[in-house]
Amino acid sequence: MSFDRTLEKNAEQDNVIDGTVLVFEALPNQGAYVTVAGRDGEVAIVVLDLTDLKVIANKVLPMVDGRIPVTSYEDSMRVTDAGVVGLTKMLGLDADENGAATS
């Protein structure tokens, strides 16, 4: 990669946690529960269904290990299909039947 970013929690951003995997429980054909280090010694449990795991395995890991060339910070970020729907709702925008924002 042509840019250097250190992964660390940002103490000024409340929604960022350490994320170090402490324990995971794989559920065949369903997904996984992943217990990660949180803030100030706390832990968080993240539930990842098969769709989420496939995004990580198929989209994120190839970008991290170099199979998909990433040349800029912007090139390293992608909004998923679930993100399009979720962000549209969070922003209070109307959406069509496919989840795309409408005016």
Short mmCIF file of N, CA and C in Angstrom, two decimals, residues 57-94:
data_model
loop_
_atom_site.label_atom_id
_atom_site.label_comp_id
_atom_site.label_asym_id
_atom_site.label_seq_id
_atom_site.Cartn_x
_atom_site.Cartn_y
_atom_site.Cartn_z
N ALA A 57 -14.15 -11.48 4.47
CA ALA A 57 -13.30 -12.44 3.77
C ALA A 57 -13.06 -12.07 2.31
N ASN A 58 -14.10 -11.62 1.63
CA ASN A 58 -14.00 -11.39 0.19
C ASN A 58 -13.60 -9.98 -0.20
N LYS A 59 -13.89 -9.02 0.63
CA LYS A 59 -13.63 -7.61 0.26
C LYS A 59 -12.51 -6.99 1.09
N VAL A 60 -12.54 -7.20 2.40
CA VAL A 60 -11.58 -6.52 3.27
C VAL A 60 -10.22 -7.20 3.25
N LEU A 61 -10.17 -8.51 3.49
CA LEU A 61 -8.88 -9.21 3.58
C LEU A 61 -8.04 -9.07 2.31
N PRO A 62 -8.62 -9.18 1.11
CA PRO A 62 -7.78 -9.00 -0.08
C PRO A 62 -7.17 -7.60 -0.19
N MET A 63 -7.85 -6.60 0.37
CA MET A 63 -7.30 -5.24 0.35
C MET A 63 -6.16 -5.11 1.35
N VAL A 64 -6.27 -5.84 2.47
CA VAL A 64 -5.26 -5.76 3.51
C VAL A 64 -4.01 -6.55 3.14
N ASP A 65 -4.20 -7.73 2.56
CA ASP A 65 -3.02 -8.55 2.25
C ASP A 65 -2.43 -8.27 0.87
N GLY A 66 -2.98 -7.31 0.16
CA GLY A 66 -2.37 -6.86 -1.09
C GLY A 66 -2.87 -7.54 -2.35
N ARG A 67 -3.82 -8.48 -2.25
CA ARG A 67 -4.34 -9.11 -3.46
C ARG A 67 -5.11 -8.10 -4.31
N ILE A 68 -5.74 -7.12 -3.66
CA ILE A 68 -6.39 -6.03 -4.38
C ILE A 68 -5.56 -4.78 -4.12
N PRO A 69 -4.95 -4.20 -5.16
CA PRO A 69 -4.11 -3.02 -4.95
C PRO A 69 -4.91 -1.84 -4.39
N VAL A 70 -4.39 -1.24 -3.34
CA VAL A 70 -5.01 -0.06 -2.74
C VAL A 70 -3.97 1.05 -2.80
N THR A 71 -4.31 2.11 -3.49
CA THR A 71 -3.32 3.17 -3.71
C THR A 71 -3.58 4.43 -2.90
N SER A 72 -4.75 4.52 -2.27
CA SER A 72 -5.05 5.72 -1.49
C SER A 72 -5.99 5.37 -0.34
N TYR A 73 -6.11 6.27 0.60
CA TYR A 73 -7.02 6.06 1.72
C TYR A 73 -8.45 5.89 1.21
N GLU A 74 -8.86 6.75 0.27
CA GLU A 74 -10.21 6.68 -0.26
C GLU A 74 -10.46 5.35 -0.96
N ASP A 75 -9.43 4.82 -1.59
CA ASP A 75 -9.55 3.55 -2.31
C ASP A 75 -9.74 2.39 -1.34
N SER A 76 -9.40 2.58 -0.08
CA SER A 76 -9.49 1.50 0.90
C SER A 76 -10.86 1.41 1.55
N MET A 77 -11.75 2.35 1.26
CA MET A 77 -13.05 2.39 1.91
C MET A 77 -14.16 2.02 0.94
N ARG A 78 -15.11 1.25 1.40
CA ARG A 78 -16.25 0.86 0.59
C ARG A 78 -17.50 0.86 1.46
N VAL A 79 -18.61 1.31 0.91
CA VAL A 79 -19.90 1.20 1.58
C VAL A 79 -20.54 -0.09 1.08
N THR A 80 -20.95 -0.93 1.99
CA THR A 80 -21.58 -2.19 1.62
C THR A 80 -23.06 -1.96 1.29
N ASP A 81 -23.71 -2.99 0.76
CA ASP A 81 -25.14 -2.89 0.48
C ASP A 81 -25.91 -2.59 1.76
N ALA A 82 -25.52 -3.27 2.85
CA ALA A 82 -26.17 -3.01 4.14
C ALA A 82 -25.90 -1.59 4.60
N GLY A 83 -24.71 -1.09 4.30
CA GLY A 83 -24.36 0.27 4.67
C GLY A 83 -25.19 1.30 3.94
N VAL A 84 -25.49 1.04 2.67
CA VAL A 84 -26.33 1.96 1.90
C VAL A 84 -27.69 2.09 2.56
N VAL A 85 -28.27 0.96 2.93
CA VAL A 85 -29.58 0.97 3.59
C VAL A 85 -29.47 1.62 4.97
N GLY A 86 -28.49 1.19 5.76
CA GLY A 86 -28.34 1.70 7.12
C GLY A 86 -28.04 3.18 7.17
N LEU A 87 -27.12 3.64 6.33
CA LEU A 87 -26.77 5.06 6.32
C LEU A 87 -27.93 5.91 5.84
N THR A 88 -28.68 5.41 4.87
CA THR A 88 -29.85 6.14 4.38
C THR A 88 -30.84 6.36 5.52
N LYS A 89 -31.08 5.32 6.32
CA LYS A 89 -31.99 5.43 7.46
C LYS A 89 -31.43 6.38 8.51
N MET A 90 -30.13 6.24 8.81
CA MET A 90 -29.51 7.09 9.83
C MET A 90 -29.57 8.56 9.46
N LEU A 91 -29.45 8.84 8.18
CA LEU A 91 -29.47 10.23 7.71
C LEU A 91 -30.88 10.75 7.50
N GLY A 92 -31.88 9.90 7.70
CA GLY A 92 -33.27 10.32 7.56
C GLY A 92 -33.67 10.57 6.12
N LEU A 93 -33.03 9.91 5.19
CA LEU A 93 -33.36 10.07 3.78
C LEU A 93 -34.38 9.03 3.36
N ASP A 94 -35.15 9.35 2.35
CA ASP A 94 -36.07 8.37 1.79
C ASP A 94 -35.26 7.41 0.94
#
